Structure formats: C-alpha cells, structure tokens
CSV table of N, CA and C in Angstrom, one decimal:
chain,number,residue,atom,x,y,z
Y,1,UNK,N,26.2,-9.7,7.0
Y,1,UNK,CA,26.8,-8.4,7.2
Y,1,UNK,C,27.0,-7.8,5.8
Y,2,UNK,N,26.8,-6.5,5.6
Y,2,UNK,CA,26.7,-5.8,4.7
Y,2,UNK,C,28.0,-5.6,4.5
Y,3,UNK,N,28.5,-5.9,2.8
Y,3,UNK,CA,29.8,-5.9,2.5
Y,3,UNK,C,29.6,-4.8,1.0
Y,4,UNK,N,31.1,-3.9,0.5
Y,4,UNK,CA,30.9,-3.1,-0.6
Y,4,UNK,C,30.3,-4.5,-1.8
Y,5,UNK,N,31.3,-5.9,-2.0
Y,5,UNK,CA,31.0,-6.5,-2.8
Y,5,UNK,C,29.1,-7.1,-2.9
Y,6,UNK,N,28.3,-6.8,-2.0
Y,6,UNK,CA,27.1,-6.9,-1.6
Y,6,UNK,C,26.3,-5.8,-2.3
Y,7,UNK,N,26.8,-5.2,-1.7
Y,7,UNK,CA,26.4,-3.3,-2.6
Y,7,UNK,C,26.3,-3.1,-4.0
Y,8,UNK,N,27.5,-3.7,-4.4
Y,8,UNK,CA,27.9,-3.6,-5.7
Y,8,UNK,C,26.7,-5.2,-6.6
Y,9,UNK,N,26.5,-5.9,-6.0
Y,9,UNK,CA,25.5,-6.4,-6.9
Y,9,UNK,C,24.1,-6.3,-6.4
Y,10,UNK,N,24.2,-6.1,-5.5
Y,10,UNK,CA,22.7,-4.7,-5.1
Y,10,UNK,C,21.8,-4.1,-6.4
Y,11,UNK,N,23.4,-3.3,-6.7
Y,11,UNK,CA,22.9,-2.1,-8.0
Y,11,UNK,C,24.3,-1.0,-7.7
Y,12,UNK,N,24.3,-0.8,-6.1
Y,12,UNK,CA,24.8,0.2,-5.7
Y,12,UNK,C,26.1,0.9,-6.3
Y,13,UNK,N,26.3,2.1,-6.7
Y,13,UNK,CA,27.2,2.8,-7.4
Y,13,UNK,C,28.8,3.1,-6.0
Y,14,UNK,N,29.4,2.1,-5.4
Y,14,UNK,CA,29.8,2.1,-4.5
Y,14,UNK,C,31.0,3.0,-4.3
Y,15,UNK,N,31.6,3.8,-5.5
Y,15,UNK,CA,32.0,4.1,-5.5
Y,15,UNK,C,32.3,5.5,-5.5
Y,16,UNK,N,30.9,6.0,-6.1
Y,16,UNK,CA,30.6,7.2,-5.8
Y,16,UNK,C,29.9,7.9,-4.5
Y,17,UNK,N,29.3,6.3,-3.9
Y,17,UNK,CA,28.9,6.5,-2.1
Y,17,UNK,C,30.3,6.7,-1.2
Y,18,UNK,N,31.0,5.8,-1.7
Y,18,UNK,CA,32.2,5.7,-1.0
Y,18,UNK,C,33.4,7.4,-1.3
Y,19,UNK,N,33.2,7.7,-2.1
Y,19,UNK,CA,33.7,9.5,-2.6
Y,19,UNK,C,33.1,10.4,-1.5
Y,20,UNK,N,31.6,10.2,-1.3
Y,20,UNK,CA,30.5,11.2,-0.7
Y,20,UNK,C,31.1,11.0,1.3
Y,21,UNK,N,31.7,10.2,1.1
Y,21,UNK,CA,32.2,9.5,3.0
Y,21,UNK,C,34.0,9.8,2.6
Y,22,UNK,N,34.2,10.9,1.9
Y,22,UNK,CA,35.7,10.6,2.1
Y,22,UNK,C,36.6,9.1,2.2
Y,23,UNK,N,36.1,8.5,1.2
Y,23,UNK,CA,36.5,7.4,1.2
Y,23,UNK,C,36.7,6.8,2.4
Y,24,UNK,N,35.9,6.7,3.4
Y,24,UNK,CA,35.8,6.2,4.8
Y,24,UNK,C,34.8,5.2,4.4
Y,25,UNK,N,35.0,3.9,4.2
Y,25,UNK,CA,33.9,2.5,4.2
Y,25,UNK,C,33.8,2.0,5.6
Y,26,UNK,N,34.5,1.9,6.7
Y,26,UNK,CA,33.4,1.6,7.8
Y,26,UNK,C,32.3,2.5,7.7
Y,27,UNK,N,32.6,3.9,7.9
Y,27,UNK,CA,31.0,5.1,8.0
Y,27,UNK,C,30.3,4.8,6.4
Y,28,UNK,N,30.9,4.4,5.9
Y,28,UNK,CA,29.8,4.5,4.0
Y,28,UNK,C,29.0,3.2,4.5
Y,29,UNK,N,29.5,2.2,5.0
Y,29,UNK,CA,28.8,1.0,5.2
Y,29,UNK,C,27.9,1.4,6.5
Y,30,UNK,N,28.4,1.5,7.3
Y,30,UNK,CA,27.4,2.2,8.9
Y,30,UNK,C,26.0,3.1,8.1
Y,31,UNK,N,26.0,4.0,7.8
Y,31,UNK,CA,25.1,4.5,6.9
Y,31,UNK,C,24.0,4.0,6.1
Y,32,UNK,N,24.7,3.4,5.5
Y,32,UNK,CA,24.2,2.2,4.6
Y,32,UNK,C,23.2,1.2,5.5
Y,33,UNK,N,23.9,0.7,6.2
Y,33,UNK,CA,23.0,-0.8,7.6
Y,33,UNK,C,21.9,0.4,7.7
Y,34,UNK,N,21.6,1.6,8.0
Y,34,UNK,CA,20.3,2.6,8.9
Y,34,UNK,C,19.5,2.3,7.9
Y,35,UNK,N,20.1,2.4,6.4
Y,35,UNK,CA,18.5,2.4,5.9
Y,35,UNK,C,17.6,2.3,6.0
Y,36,UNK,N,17.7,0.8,5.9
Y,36,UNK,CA,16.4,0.1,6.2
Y,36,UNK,C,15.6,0.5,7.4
Y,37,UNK,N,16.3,0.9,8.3
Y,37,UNK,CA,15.2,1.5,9.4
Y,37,UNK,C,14.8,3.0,9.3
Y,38,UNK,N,15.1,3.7,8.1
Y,38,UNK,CA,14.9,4.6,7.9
Y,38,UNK,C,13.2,5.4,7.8
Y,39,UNK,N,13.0,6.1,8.6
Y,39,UNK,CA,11.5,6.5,9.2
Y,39,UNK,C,11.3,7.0,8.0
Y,40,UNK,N,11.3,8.0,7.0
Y,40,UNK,CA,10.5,8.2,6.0
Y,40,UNK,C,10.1,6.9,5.0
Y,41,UNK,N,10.6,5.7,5.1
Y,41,UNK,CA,9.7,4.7,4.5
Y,41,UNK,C,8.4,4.5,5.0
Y,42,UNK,N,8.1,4.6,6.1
Y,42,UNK,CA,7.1,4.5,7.1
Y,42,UNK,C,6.1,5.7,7.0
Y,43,UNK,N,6.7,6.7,6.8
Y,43,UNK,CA,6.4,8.3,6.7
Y,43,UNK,C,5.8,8.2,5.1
Y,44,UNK,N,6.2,7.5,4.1
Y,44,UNK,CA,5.6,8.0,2.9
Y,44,UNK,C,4.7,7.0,2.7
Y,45,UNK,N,4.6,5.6,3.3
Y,45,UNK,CA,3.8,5.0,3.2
Y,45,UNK,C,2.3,5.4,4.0
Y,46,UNK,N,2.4,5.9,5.3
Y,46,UNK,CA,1.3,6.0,5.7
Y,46,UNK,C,1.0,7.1,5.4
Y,47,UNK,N,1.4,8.5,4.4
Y,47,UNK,CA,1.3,9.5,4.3
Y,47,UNK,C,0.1,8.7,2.6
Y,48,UNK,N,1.0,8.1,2.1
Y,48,UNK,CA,0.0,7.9,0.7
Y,48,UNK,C,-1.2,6.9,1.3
Y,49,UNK,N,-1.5,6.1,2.2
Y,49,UNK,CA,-2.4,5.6,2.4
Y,49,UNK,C,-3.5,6.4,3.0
Y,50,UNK,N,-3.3,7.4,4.0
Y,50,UNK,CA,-4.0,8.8,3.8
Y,50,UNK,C,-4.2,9.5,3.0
Y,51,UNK,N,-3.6,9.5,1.9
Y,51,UNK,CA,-4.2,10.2,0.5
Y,51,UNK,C,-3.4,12.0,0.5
Y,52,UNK,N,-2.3,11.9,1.6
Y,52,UNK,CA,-2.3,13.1,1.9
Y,52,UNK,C,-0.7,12.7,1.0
Y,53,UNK,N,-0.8,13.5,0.1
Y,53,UNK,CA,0.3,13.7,-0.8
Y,53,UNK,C,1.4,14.8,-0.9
Y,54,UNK,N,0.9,15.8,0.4
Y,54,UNK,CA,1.7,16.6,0.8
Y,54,UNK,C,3.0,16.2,1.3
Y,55,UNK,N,2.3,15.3,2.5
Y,55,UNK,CA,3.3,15.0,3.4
Y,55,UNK,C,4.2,13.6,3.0
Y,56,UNK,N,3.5,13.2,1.8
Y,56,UNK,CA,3.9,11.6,1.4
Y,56,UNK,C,5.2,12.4,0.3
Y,57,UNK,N,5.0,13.5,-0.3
Y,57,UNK,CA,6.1,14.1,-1.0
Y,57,UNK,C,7.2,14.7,-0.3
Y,58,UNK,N,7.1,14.9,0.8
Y,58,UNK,CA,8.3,15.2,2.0
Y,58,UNK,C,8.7,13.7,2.0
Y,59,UNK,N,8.6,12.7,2.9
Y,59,UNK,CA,8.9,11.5,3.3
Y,59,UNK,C,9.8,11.6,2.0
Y,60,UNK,N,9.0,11.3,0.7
Y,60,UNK,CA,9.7,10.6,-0.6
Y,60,UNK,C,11.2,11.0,-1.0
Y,61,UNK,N,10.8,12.7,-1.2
Y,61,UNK,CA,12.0,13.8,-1.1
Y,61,UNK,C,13.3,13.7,-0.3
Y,62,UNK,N,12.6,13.5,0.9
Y,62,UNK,CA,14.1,13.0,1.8
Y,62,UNK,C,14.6,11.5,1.8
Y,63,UNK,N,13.9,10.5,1.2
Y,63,UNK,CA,14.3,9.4,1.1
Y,63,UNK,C,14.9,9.3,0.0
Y,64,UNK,N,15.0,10.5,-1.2
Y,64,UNK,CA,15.2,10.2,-2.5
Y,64,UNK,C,17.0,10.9,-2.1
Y,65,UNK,N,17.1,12.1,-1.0
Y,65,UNK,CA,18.1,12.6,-1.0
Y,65,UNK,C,19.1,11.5,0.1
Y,66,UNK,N,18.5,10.7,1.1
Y,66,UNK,CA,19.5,9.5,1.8
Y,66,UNK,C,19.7,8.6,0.8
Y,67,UNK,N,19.1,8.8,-0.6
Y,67,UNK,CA,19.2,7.1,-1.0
Y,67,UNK,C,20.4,7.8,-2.5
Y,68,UNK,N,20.1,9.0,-2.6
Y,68,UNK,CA,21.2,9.6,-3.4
Y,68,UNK,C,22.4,9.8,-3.4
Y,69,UNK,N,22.3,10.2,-1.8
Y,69,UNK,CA,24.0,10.2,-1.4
Y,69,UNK,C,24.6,9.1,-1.2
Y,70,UNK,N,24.0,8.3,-0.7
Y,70,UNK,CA,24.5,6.8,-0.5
Y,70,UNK,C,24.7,6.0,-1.9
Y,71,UNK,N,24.5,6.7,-3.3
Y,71,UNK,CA,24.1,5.6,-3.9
Y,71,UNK,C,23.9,4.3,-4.4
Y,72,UNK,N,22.7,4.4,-3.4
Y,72,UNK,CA,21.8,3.2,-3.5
Y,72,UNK,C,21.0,2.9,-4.8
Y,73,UNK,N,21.4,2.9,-6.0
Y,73,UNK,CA,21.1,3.4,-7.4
Y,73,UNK,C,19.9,2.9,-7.9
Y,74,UNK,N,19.6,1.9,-7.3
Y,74,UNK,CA,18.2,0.7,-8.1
Y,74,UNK,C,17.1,1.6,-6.8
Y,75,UNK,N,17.4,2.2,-5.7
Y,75,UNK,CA,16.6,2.3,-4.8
Y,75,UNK,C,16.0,3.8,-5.0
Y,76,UNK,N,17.1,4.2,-5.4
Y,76,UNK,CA,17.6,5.9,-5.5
Y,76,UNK,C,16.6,6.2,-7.0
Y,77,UNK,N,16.5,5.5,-7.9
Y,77,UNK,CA,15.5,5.5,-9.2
Y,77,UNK,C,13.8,5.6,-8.8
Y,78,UNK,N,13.6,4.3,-8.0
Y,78,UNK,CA,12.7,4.4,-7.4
Y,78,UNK,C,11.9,5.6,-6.6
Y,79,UNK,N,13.0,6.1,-5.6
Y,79,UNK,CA,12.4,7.1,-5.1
Y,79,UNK,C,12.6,8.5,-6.3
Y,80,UNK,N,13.1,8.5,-6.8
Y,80,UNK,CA,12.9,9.7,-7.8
Y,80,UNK,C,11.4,9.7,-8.3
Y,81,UNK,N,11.2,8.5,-9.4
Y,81,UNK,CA,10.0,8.6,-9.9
Y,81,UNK,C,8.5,8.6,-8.7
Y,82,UNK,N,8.5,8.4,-7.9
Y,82,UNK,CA,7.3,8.5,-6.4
Y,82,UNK,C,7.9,10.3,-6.4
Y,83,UNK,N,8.7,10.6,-6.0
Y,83,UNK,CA,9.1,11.7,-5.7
Y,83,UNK,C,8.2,12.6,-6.8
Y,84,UNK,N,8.6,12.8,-8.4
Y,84,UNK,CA,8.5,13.5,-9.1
Y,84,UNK,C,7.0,13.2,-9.2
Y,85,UNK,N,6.0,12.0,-9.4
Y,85,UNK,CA,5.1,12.0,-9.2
Y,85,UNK,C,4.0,12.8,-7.9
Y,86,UNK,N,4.4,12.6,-7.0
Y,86,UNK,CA,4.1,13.4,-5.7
Y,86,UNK,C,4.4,15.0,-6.0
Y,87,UNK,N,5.7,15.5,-6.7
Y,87,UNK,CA,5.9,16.6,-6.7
Y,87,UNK,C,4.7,17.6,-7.5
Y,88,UNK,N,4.0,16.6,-8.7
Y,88,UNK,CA,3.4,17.1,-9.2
Y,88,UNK,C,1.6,16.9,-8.8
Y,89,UNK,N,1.8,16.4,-7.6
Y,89,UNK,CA,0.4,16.1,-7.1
Y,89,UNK,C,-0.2,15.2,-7.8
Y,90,UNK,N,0.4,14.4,-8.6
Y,90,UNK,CA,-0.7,13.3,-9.3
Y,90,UNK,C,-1.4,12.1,-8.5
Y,91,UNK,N,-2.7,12.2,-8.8
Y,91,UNK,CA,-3.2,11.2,-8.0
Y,91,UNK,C,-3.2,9.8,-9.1
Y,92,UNK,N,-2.9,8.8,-8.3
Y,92,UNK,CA,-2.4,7.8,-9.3
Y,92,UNK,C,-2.5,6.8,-7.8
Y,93,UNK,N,-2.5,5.4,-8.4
Y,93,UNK,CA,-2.0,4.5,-7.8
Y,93,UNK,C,-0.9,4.0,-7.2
Y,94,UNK,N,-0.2,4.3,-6.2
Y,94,UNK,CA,0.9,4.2,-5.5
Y,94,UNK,C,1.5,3.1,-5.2
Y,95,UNK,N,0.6,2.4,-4.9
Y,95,UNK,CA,0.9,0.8,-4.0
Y,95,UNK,C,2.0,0.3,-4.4
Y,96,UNK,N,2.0,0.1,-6.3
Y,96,UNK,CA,2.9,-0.8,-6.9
Y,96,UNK,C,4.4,0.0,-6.9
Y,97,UNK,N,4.2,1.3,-7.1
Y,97,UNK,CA,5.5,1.9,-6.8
Y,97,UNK,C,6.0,1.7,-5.3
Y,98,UNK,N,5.1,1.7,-4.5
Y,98,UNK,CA,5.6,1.7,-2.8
Y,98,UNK,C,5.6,0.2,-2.7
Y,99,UNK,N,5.3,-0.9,-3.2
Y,99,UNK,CA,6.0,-2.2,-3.1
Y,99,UNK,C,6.7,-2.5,-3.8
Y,100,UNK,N,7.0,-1.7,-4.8
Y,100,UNK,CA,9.0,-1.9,-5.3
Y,100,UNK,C,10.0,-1.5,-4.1
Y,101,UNK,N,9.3,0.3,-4.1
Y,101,UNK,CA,10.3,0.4,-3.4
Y,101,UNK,C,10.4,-0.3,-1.6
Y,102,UNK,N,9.9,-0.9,-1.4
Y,102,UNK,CA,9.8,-1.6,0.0
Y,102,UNK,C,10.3,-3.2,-0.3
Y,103,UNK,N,10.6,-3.4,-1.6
Y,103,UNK,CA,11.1,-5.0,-1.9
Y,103,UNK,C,12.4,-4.4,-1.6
Y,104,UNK,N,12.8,-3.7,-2.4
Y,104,UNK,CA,14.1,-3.2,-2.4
Y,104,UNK,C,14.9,-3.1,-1.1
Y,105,UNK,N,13.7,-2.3,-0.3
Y,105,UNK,CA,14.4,-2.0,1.1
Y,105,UNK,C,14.9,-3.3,1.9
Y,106,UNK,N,13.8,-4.3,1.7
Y,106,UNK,CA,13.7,-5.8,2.4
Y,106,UNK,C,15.0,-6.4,1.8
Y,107,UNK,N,15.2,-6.5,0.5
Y,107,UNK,CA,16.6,-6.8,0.0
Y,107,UNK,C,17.7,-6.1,0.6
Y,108,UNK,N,17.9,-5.2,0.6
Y,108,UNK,CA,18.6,-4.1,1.3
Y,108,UNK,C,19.3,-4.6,2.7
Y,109,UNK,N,17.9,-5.0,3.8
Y,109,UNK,CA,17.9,-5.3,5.4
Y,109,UNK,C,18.4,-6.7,5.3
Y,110,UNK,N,17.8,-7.6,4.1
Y,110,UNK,CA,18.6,-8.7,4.5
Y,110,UNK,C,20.1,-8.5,3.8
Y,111,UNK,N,20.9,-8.1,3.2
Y,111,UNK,CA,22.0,-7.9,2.9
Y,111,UNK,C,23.0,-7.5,4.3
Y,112,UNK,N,22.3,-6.3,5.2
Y,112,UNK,CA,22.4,-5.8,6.3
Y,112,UNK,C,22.7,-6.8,7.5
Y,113,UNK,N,22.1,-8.3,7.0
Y,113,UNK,CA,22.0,-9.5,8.2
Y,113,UNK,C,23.3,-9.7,8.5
C-alpha cells in the first residue's frame, strides 16, 4: 500500500503534492495509486513506436502535467525532457527515455501493492 513515507523515498516532493490536494492525503494518495494505470503511458508509447511524434507529444505533455501536480519528481523530470524533446520535433531515439520512464512507473505500481 502506497504510503507518504514510500513517496518520499520514491523521489516524491510530498509535500508540495500534498499543498496541490488541500492537504487532503487520502485524495493526494488516491491519485497517486491511478498512475500507474494512467493511459497516456500507453498513448506516448505507441504514439513513438509509430513514429508519429505529434500525438506522442500530447500523451507526454499530459503525463508531464499529472506527474507535476502530483509531484512525482524523479518521474515528473523524466517526462519533461521526452516532452521538450517531442515539443521540438526531434527525431532521436526514444526507447531509452521511454524505458526510464516506464521503470519508474513499475516502481511506482509496485509501491501502489
């Protein structure tokens, strides 16, 4: 079960997630557990394996803004740099950025157990 003290050696900035929920930790934590099932991981992955960098910079963008407010910090880094890379249409090799950030998520979901 996903605990603040779990968060907090995560990476997670728990305290400024926990500000963004009105200092409400059941809902900051509730939030938190959806991550990992969160569709734009699925969305920017199959978006970059298609090569379509349009849609893989949506996915990224909105994963970069759930993982912001949450601060999810180690995850939230991550999706910035895919983000800003995508923003700029660079064609580049993705994979190793998209299996950081998918270790992360798996870290994440088991924390979530």
């Amino acid at each position: 079960m996903i605990t603040i003290e779990k968060l907090n050696a995560f990476g997670a900035n728990t305290t400024e997630g926990l500000e963004r929920c009105c200092g409400n930790q059941a809902l900051y934590l509730r939030l938190v557990n959806m991550v990992p099932s969160e569709k734009n991981f699925e969305g920017l992955k199959t978006a970059l394996e298609a090569g379509d960098l349009d849609s893989a910079f949506q996915s990224a963008h909105a994963l970069k803004g759930v993982l912001g407010n949450l601060s999810l910090t180690p995850m939230y880094k991550k999706s910035v740099e895919i983000t800003e890379l995508l923003r700029s249409r660079t064609q580049t090799d993705y994979a190793p950025l998209l299996a950081e950030l998918f270790e992360m998520k798996d870290e994440l979901a088991a924390l979530c157990r």
